[in-house]
Amino acid sequence: MPKKLEQIYEGKAKILYRTDDPDLVIQYFKDDATAFNAQKKGTIADKGVMNNALSTTIFEYLGQHGVPTHFVKKLSDREMLSKKVAIVPVEVVVRNVLAGSLAKKLGRAEGEKLSHPVVELYYKDDALGDPMVNSDHVLAFGWATKDELDAITEYALKVDVLLTELFARHGIRLVDFKLEFGRHKGEIILADEFSPDTSRLWDMATGEKMDKDRFRRDLGKIEESYREVVRRICGA
Ligand code: UDP
């Protein structure tokens, strides 16, 4: 078992630790929650435990269905052993239903089904507020090569098909989500996390939000909603 060494990096929701294996890192999931580019801050009780449970289950599932990920092993309630990657500085959002920033930008109501999945790219830079970019920007600034961007887009759409079906089986509508990819030994693999912090999940029966919009919009029942997603997807 790799030994946990010093902290490499602390982000908004996770801490990354080095291990005695140069190819492996440990992701520690915190309870801290932020929204609106960290202008709103708070904590969600046990969020780290729930997001680790969900991310490990989902990454394992994606790995079994042909999407390579950084996931190696769940180490504890809050810790995931992962392959060390160099993160591609591009956040990939996939949308199936109109919501959030796109609904606002277009002045349309949330909930409209999109007839085709929409892939959006954002340059990962907190100081700039993660500006939206297109594939030409990614290539022109060298954030990824053409082959890498093709792989990223193909995996993002495959994740969408696989997870839309997985969540639907548990009565949850996958509205949209954000992915991050990294390079490991020359290959593009899915990294970071998949959780209600980084996706929109609506109960198919009631339409209730089961994701971070409950925190962003002060809707209450935040922990309960995250817990219900974990209960349905991880069976715990
Ligand atoms: N998202 C994320 N991190 C970000 C921005 C967006 O995880 O920095 C996720 C968000 O939770 C949602 C999807 O990406 O599931 C689309 O977000 P949107 O562009 O609508 O932005 P938001 O409404 O979150 O500002």
mmCIF file of C-alpha atoms and ligand atoms in Angstrom:
data_model
loop_
_atom_site.group_PDB
_atom_site.id
_atom_site.type_symbol
_atom_site.label_atom_id
_atom_site.label_comp_id
_atom_site.label_asym_id
_atom_site.label_seq_id
_atom_site.Cartn_x
_atom_site.Cartn_y
_atom_site.Cartn_z
ATOM 1 C CA MET A 1 0.000 0.000 0.000
ATOM 2 C CA PRO A 2 1.529 3.370 -0.978
ATOM 3 C CA LYS A 3 2.457 5.587 1.940
ATOM 4 C CA LYS A 4 0.785 8.994 2.283
ATOM 5 C CA LEU A 5 3.392 11.781 2.208
ATOM 6 C CA GLU A 6 3.120 15.577 2.214
ATOM 7 C CA GLN A 7 0.364 17.733 0.781
ATOM 8 C CA ILE A 8 0.959 18.813 -2.834
ATOM 9 C CA TYR A 9 -2.030 21.084 -3.296
ATOM 10 C CA GLU A 10 -5.205 22.217 -1.551
ATOM 11 C CA GLY A 11 -8.202 23.096 -3.720
ATOM 12 C CA LYS A 12 -11.720 24.240 -2.874
ATOM 13 C CA ALA A 13 -13.124 20.763 -2.237
ATOM 14 C CA LYS A 14 -10.114 18.441 -2.124
ATOM 15 C CA ILE A 15 -6.542 18.092 -0.870
ATOM 16 C CA LEU A 16 -3.947 16.221 -2.898
ATOM 17 C CA TYR A 17 -1.143 14.247 -1.210
ATOM 18 C CA ARG A 18 2.040 12.799 -2.633
ATOM 19 C CA THR A 19 2.741 9.102 -1.980
ATOM 20 C CA ASP A 20 5.980 7.108 -1.966
ATOM 21 C CA ASP A 21 4.988 5.899 -5.472
ATOM 22 C CA PRO A 22 5.714 8.719 -7.975
ATOM 23 C CA ASP A 23 2.839 7.547 -10.220
ATOM 24 C CA LEU A 24 0.178 7.715 -7.489
ATOM 25 C CA VAL A 25 -1.455 10.461 -5.422
ATOM 26 C CA ILE A 26 -4.142 10.502 -2.725
ATOM 27 C CA GLN A 27 -7.224 12.728 -3.152
ATOM 28 C CA TYR A 28 -8.804 13.732 0.175
ATOM 29 C CA PHE A 29 -12.412 15.005 -0.086
ATOM 30 C CA LYS A 30 -13.316 17.928 2.217
ATOM 31 C CA ASP A 31 -16.714 19.155 3.427
ATOM 32 C CA ASP A 32 -16.016 22.707 2.204
ATOM 33 C CA ALA A 33 -18.389 24.022 -0.434
ATOM 34 C CA THR A 34 -17.963 27.081 -2.628
ATOM 35 C CA ALA A 35 -20.085 28.614 -5.365
ATOM 36 C CA PHE A 36 -19.991 31.574 -7.743
ATOM 37 C CA ASN A 37 -16.205 31.393 -8.155
ATOM 38 C CA ALA A 38 -15.716 31.042 -4.358
ATOM 39 C CA GLN A 39 -17.703 34.201 -3.485
ATOM 40 C CA LYS A 40 -20.099 31.991 -1.504
ATOM 41 C CA LYS A 41 -18.496 29.655 1.044
ATOM 42 C CA GLY A 42 -19.839 27.081 3.473
ATOM 43 C CA THR A 43 -19.630 23.479 4.548
ATOM 44 C CA ILE A 44 -21.930 20.575 3.855
ATOM 45 C CA ALA A 45 -21.793 17.943 6.606
ATOM 46 C CA ASP A 46 -20.173 14.714 5.386
ATOM 47 C CA LYS A 47 -19.979 15.986 1.811
ATOM 48 C CA GLY A 48 -16.404 14.675 1.505
ATOM 49 C CA VAL A 49 -17.504 11.184 2.495
ATOM 50 C CA MET A 50 -20.452 11.243 0.095
ATOM 51 C CA ASN A 51 -18.502 12.689 -2.855
ATOM 52 C CA ASN A 52 -15.704 10.149 -2.368
ATOM 53 C CA ALA A 53 -18.254 7.314 -2.283
ATOM 54 C CA LEU A 54 -19.982 8.562 -5.411
ATOM 55 C CA SER A 55 -16.818 9.401 -7.349
ATOM 56 C CA THR A 56 -15.227 6.023 -6.642
ATOM 57 C CA THR A 57 -18.390 4.125 -7.641
ATOM 58 C CA ILE A 58 -18.809 6.164 -10.833
ATOM 59 C CA PHE A 59 -15.149 6.072 -11.884
ATOM 60 C CA GLU A 60 -15.084 2.317 -11.324
ATOM 61 C CA TYR A 61 -18.216 1.972 -13.462
ATOM 62 C CA LEU A 62 -16.806 4.168 -16.244
ATOM 63 C CA GLY A 63 -13.514 2.235 -16.181
ATOM 64 C CA GLN A 64 -15.413 -1.036 -16.619
ATOM 65 C CA HIS A 65 -17.236 0.485 -19.603
ATOM 66 C CA GLY A 66 -14.245 1.733 -21.596
ATOM 67 C CA VAL A 67 -13.529 5.196 -20.195
ATOM 68 C CA PRO A 68 -10.021 5.280 -18.659
ATOM 69 C CA THR A 69 -9.893 7.167 -15.346
ATOM 70 C CA HIS A 70 -7.340 8.065 -12.699
ATOM 71 C CA PHE A 71 -9.175 5.985 -10.070
ATOM 72 C CA VAL A 72 -7.112 3.197 -8.500
ATOM 73 C CA LYS A 73 -8.714 2.329 -5.158
ATOM 74 C CA LYS A 74 -10.905 3.729 -2.404
ATOM 75 C CA LEU A 75 -8.583 3.968 0.622
ATOM 76 C CA SER A 76 -10.939 5.287 3.298
ATOM 77 C CA ASP A 77 -14.156 7.271 3.758
ATOM 78 C CA ARG A 78 -12.571 10.427 2.394
ATOM 79 C CA GLU A 79 -9.528 9.190 0.485
ATOM 80 C CA MET A 80 -9.147 7.950 -3.082
ATOM 81 C CA LEU A 81 -5.868 6.568 -4.453
ATOM 82 C CA SER A 82 -5.430 7.946 -7.973
ATOM 83 C CA LYS A 83 -2.953 7.920 -10.827
ATOM 84 C CA LYS A 84 -0.910 11.101 -10.865
ATOM 85 C CA VAL A 85 -1.851 13.271 -13.850
ATOM 86 C CA ALA A 86 -0.930 16.612 -15.357
ATOM 87 C CA ILE A 87 -4.342 18.265 -15.538
ATOM 88 C CA VAL A 88 -5.368 19.634 -18.948
ATOM 89 C CA PRO A 89 -6.408 23.232 -18.092
ATOM 90 C CA VAL A 90 -9.786 22.882 -19.803
ATOM 91 C CA GLU A 91 -13.044 22.108 -17.999
ATOM 92 C CA VAL A 92 -15.484 20.135 -20.115
ATOM 93 C CA VAL A 93 -19.203 20.662 -19.493
ATOM 94 C CA VAL A 94 -21.795 18.388 -21.095
ATOM 95 C CA ARG A 95 -25.458 19.428 -21.073
ATOM 96 C CA ASN A 96 -28.579 17.365 -21.757
ATOM 97 C CA VAL A 97 -31.152 19.758 -20.316
ATOM 98 C CA LEU A 98 -31.012 23.564 -20.277
ATOM 99 C CA ALA A 99 -30.004 24.910 -16.832
ATOM 100 C CA GLY A 100 -27.602 27.181 -14.991
ATOM 101 C CA SER A 101 -25.368 29.603 -16.873
ATOM 102 C CA LEU A 102 -26.635 28.623 -20.345
ATOM 103 C CA ALA A 103 -30.295 29.192 -19.410
ATOM 104 C CA LYS A 104 -29.327 32.599 -17.991
ATOM 105 C CA LYS A 105 -27.207 33.545 -20.991
ATOM 106 C CA LEU A 106 -29.999 32.721 -23.460
ATOM 107 C CA GLY A 107 -32.830 34.118 -21.326
ATOM 108 C CA ARG A 108 -34.743 30.824 -21.417
ATOM 109 C CA ALA A 109 -36.320 28.816 -18.624
ATOM 110 C CA GLU A 110 -34.449 25.893 -17.051
ATOM 111 C CA GLY A 111 -35.726 22.419 -17.895
ATOM 112 C CA GLU A 112 -35.867 22.538 -21.708
ATOM 113 C CA LYS A 113 -34.596 19.236 -23.100
ATOM 114 C CA LEU A 114 -31.736 19.754 -25.555
ATOM 115 C CA SER A 115 -32.268 17.710 -28.734
ATOM 116 C CA HIS A 116 -28.530 17.018 -28.862
ATOM 117 C CA PRO A 117 -25.901 16.960 -26.068
ATOM 118 C CA VAL A 118 -24.018 20.251 -25.848
ATOM 119 C CA VAL A 119 -20.286 20.151 -25.060
ATOM 120 C CA GLU A 120 -18.730 23.366 -23.731
ATOM 121 C CA LEU A 121 -15.092 24.128 -22.917
ATOM 122 C CA TYR A 122 -13.859 26.504 -20.218
ATOM 123 C CA TYR A 123 -10.274 27.619 -19.657
ATOM 124 C CA LYS A 124 -9.384 26.605 -16.094
ATOM 125 C CA ASP A 125 -8.260 29.834 -14.435
ATOM 126 C CA ASP A 126 -9.869 30.954 -11.167
ATOM 127 C CA ALA A 127 -8.499 34.498 -11.444
ATOM 128 C CA LEU A 128 -10.300 34.890 -14.784
ATOM 129 C CA GLY A 129 -13.448 33.102 -13.576
ATOM 130 C CA ASP A 130 -12.960 30.146 -15.963
ATOM 131 C CA PRO A 131 -13.870 31.867 -19.277
ATOM 132 C CA MET A 132 -15.696 29.873 -21.944
ATOM 133 C CA VAL A 133 -13.456 29.010 -24.898
ATOM 134 C CA ASN A 134 -13.786 26.934 -28.059
ATOM 135 C CA SER A 135 -11.672 24.145 -29.543
ATOM 136 C CA ASP A 136 -9.627 26.604 -31.643
ATOM 137 C CA HIS A 137 -8.593 28.463 -28.487
ATOM 138 C CA VAL A 138 -7.526 25.168 -26.897
ATOM 139 C CA LEU A 139 -5.331 24.329 -29.904
ATOM 140 C CA ALA A 140 -4.048 27.877 -30.528
ATOM 141 C CA PHE A 141 -2.870 28.292 -26.930
ATOM 142 C CA GLY A 142 -1.501 24.750 -26.758
ATOM 143 C CA TRP A 143 -3.671 23.668 -23.813
ATOM 144 C CA ALA A 144 -4.141 20.307 -25.569
ATOM 145 C CA THR A 145 -3.212 18.781 -28.927
ATOM 146 C CA LYS A 146 -5.790 17.915 -31.598
ATOM 147 C CA ASP A 147 -5.538 14.205 -30.741
ATOM 148 C CA GLU A 148 -5.937 14.954 -27.041
ATOM 149 C CA LEU A 149 -8.956 17.189 -27.630
ATOM 150 C CA ASP A 150 -10.548 14.527 -29.855
ATOM 151 C CA ALA A 151 -10.027 11.942 -27.104
ATOM 152 C CA ILE A 152 -11.425 14.319 -24.456
ATOM 153 C CA THR A 153 -14.561 15.031 -26.516
ATOM 154 C CA GLU A 154 -15.113 11.365 -27.318
ATOM 155 C CA TYR A 155 -14.747 10.349 -23.648
ATOM 156 C CA ALA A 156 -16.978 13.203 -22.448
ATOM 157 C CA LEU A 157 -19.791 12.089 -24.785
ATOM 158 C CA LYS A 158 -19.308 8.447 -23.785
ATOM 159 C CA VAL A 159 -19.500 9.432 -20.099
ATOM 160 C CA ASP A 160 -22.748 11.256 -20.926
ATOM 161 C CA VAL A 161 -24.321 8.165 -22.537
ATOM 162 C CA LEU A 162 -23.152 5.816 -19.758
ATOM 163 C CA LEU A 163 -24.133 8.053 -16.833
ATOM 164 C CA THR A 164 -27.458 9.226 -18.312
ATOM 165 C CA GLU A 165 -28.444 5.554 -18.398
ATOM 166 C CA LEU A 166 -26.953 4.737 -14.956
ATOM 167 C CA PHE A 167 -28.688 7.662 -13.216
ATOM 168 C CA ALA A 168 -31.983 7.019 -15.056
ATOM 169 C CA ARG A 169 -31.987 3.457 -13.706
ATOM 170 C CA HIS A 170 -32.059 5.050 -10.246
ATOM 171 C CA GLY A 171 -34.721 7.629 -11.062
ATOM 172 C CA ILE A 172 -32.325 10.546 -11.544
ATOM 173 C CA ARG A 173 -32.131 12.852 -14.574
ATOM 174 C CA LEU A 174 -28.564 13.800 -15.530
ATOM 175 C CA VAL A 175 -29.057 17.444 -16.522
ATOM 176 C CA ASP A 176 -25.418 18.530 -16.938
ATOM 177 C CA PHE A 177 -21.964 17.905 -15.507
ATOM 178 C CA LYS A 178 -18.335 19.049 -15.579
ATOM 179 C CA LEU A 179 -15.313 16.826 -16.219
ATOM 180 C CA GLU A 180 -11.568 17.332 -16.009
ATOM 181 C CA PHE A 181 -9.010 15.250 -17.857
ATOM 182 C CA GLY A 182 -5.291 14.698 -17.315
ATOM 183 C CA ARG A 183 -2.246 13.160 -18.952
ATOM 184 C CA HIS A 184 -0.779 10.032 -17.420
ATOM 185 C CA LYS A 185 2.137 8.307 -19.168
ATOM 186 C CA GLY A 186 1.187 10.031 -22.427
ATOM 187 C CA GLU A 187 -2.501 9.037 -22.322
ATOM 188 C CA ILE A 188 -5.585 11.156 -21.700
ATOM 189 C CA ILE A 189 -7.594 9.865 -18.750
ATOM 190 C CA LEU A 190 -10.584 11.177 -16.798
ATOM 191 C CA ALA A 191 -9.511 12.774 -13.499
ATOM 192 C CA ASP A 192 -10.845 14.927 -10.626
ATOM 193 C CA GLU A 193 -14.286 13.795 -9.413
ATOM 194 C CA PHE A 194 -17.900 13.155 -10.380
ATOM 195 C CA SER A 195 -20.303 14.300 -7.682
ATOM 196 C CA PRO A 196 -23.376 16.473 -7.022
ATOM 197 C CA ASP A 197 -20.843 19.336 -6.627
ATOM 198 C CA THR A 198 -19.980 19.083 -10.307
ATOM 199 C CA SER A 199 -23.266 17.958 -11.869
ATOM 200 C CA ARG A 200 -26.965 18.739 -11.924
ATOM 201 C CA LEU A 201 -29.137 15.823 -10.873
ATOM 202 C CA TRP A 202 -32.933 16.075 -10.791
ATOM 203 C CA ASP A 203 -35.274 13.527 -9.256
ATOM 204 C CA MET A 204 -37.242 12.059 -12.174
ATOM 205 C CA ALA A 205 -40.419 11.622 -10.130
ATOM 206 C CA THR A 206 -40.597 15.018 -8.392
ATOM 207 C CA GLY A 207 -38.224 17.245 -10.376
ATOM 208 C CA GLU A 208 -36.407 18.113 -7.118
ATOM 209 C CA LYS A 209 -32.798 19.195 -7.371
ATOM 210 C CA MET A 210 -30.349 16.756 -5.746
ATOM 211 C CA ASP A 211 -27.116 18.673 -6.335
ATOM 212 C CA LYS A 212 -25.089 21.767 -5.419
ATOM 213 C CA ASP A 213 -27.812 24.108 -6.687
ATOM 214 C CA ARG A 214 -29.440 23.432 -3.277
ATOM 215 C CA PHE A 215 -26.401 25.155 -1.727
ATOM 216 C CA ARG A 216 -26.005 27.825 -4.441
ATOM 217 C CA ARG A 217 -29.679 28.812 -4.216
ATOM 218 C CA ASP A 218 -30.256 28.201 -0.465
ATOM 219 C CA LEU A 219 -32.899 25.539 -1.107
ATOM 220 C CA GLY A 220 -32.228 23.577 2.127
ATOM 221 C CA LYS A 221 -32.036 19.780 2.572
ATOM 222 C CA ILE A 222 -28.521 19.803 1.094
ATOM 223 C CA GLU A 223 -27.018 16.881 3.022
ATOM 224 C CA GLU A 224 -30.215 14.868 2.650
ATOM 225 C CA SER A 225 -30.180 15.280 -1.124
ATOM 226 C CA TYR A 226 -26.526 14.286 -1.500
ATOM 227 C CA ARG A 227 -27.159 11.319 0.790
ATOM 228 C CA GLU A 228 -30.111 10.204 -1.328
ATOM 229 C CA VAL A 229 -27.968 10.275 -4.502
ATOM 230 C CA VAL A 230 -25.338 8.137 -2.724
ATOM 231 C CA ARG A 231 -28.029 5.764 -1.426
ATOM 232 C CA ARG A 232 -29.425 5.217 -4.916
ATOM 233 C CA ILE A 233 -26.126 4.979 -6.833
ATOM 234 C CA CYS A 234 -23.864 3.277 -4.286
ATOM 235 C CA GLY A 235 -26.626 1.417 -2.459
ATOM 236 C CA ALA A 236 -25.379 2.748 0.899
HETATM 237 N N1 UDP B 1 -19.581 23.253 -12.964
HETATM 238 C C1 UDP B 1 -18.543 22.870 -12.130
HETATM 239 N N2 UDP B 1 -17.535 23.761 -11.881
HETATM 240 C C2 UDP B 1 -17.491 24.989 -12.432
HETATM 241 C C3 UDP B 1 -18.561 25.388 -13.276
HETATM 242 C C4 UDP B 1 -19.577 24.488 -13.531
HETATM 243 O O1 UDP B 1 -18.531 21.750 -11.627
HETATM 244 O O2 UDP B 1 -16.532 25.739 -12.169
HETATM 245 C C5 UDP B 1 -20.673 22.302 -13.265
HETATM 246 C C6 UDP B 1 -21.986 22.722 -12.617
HETATM 247 O O3 UDP B 1 -22.134 22.120 -11.343
HETATM 248 C C7 UDP B 1 -23.008 22.201 -13.591
HETATM 249 C C8 UDP B 1 -22.296 22.263 -14.960
HETATM 250 O O4 UDP B 1 -20.915 22.302 -14.657
HETATM 251 O O5 UDP B 1 -23.322 20.845 -13.317
HETATM 252 C C9 UDP B 1 -22.690 23.454 -15.793
HETATM 253 O O6 UDP B 1 -22.534 24.610 -15.030
HETATM 254 P P1 UDP B 1 -23.003 26.036 -15.555
HETATM 255 O O7 UDP B 1 -22.172 26.438 -16.722
HETATM 256 O O8 UDP B 1 -24.462 26.047 -15.735
HETATM 257 O O9 UDP B 1 -22.522 27.037 -14.440
HETATM 258 P P2 UDP B 1 -23.092 27.432 -13.016
HETATM 259 O O10 UDP B 1 -24.562 27.561 -13.129
HETATM 260 O O11 UDP B 1 -22.624 26.322 -12.128
HETATM 261 O O12 UDP B 1 -22.406 28.724 -12.776
#
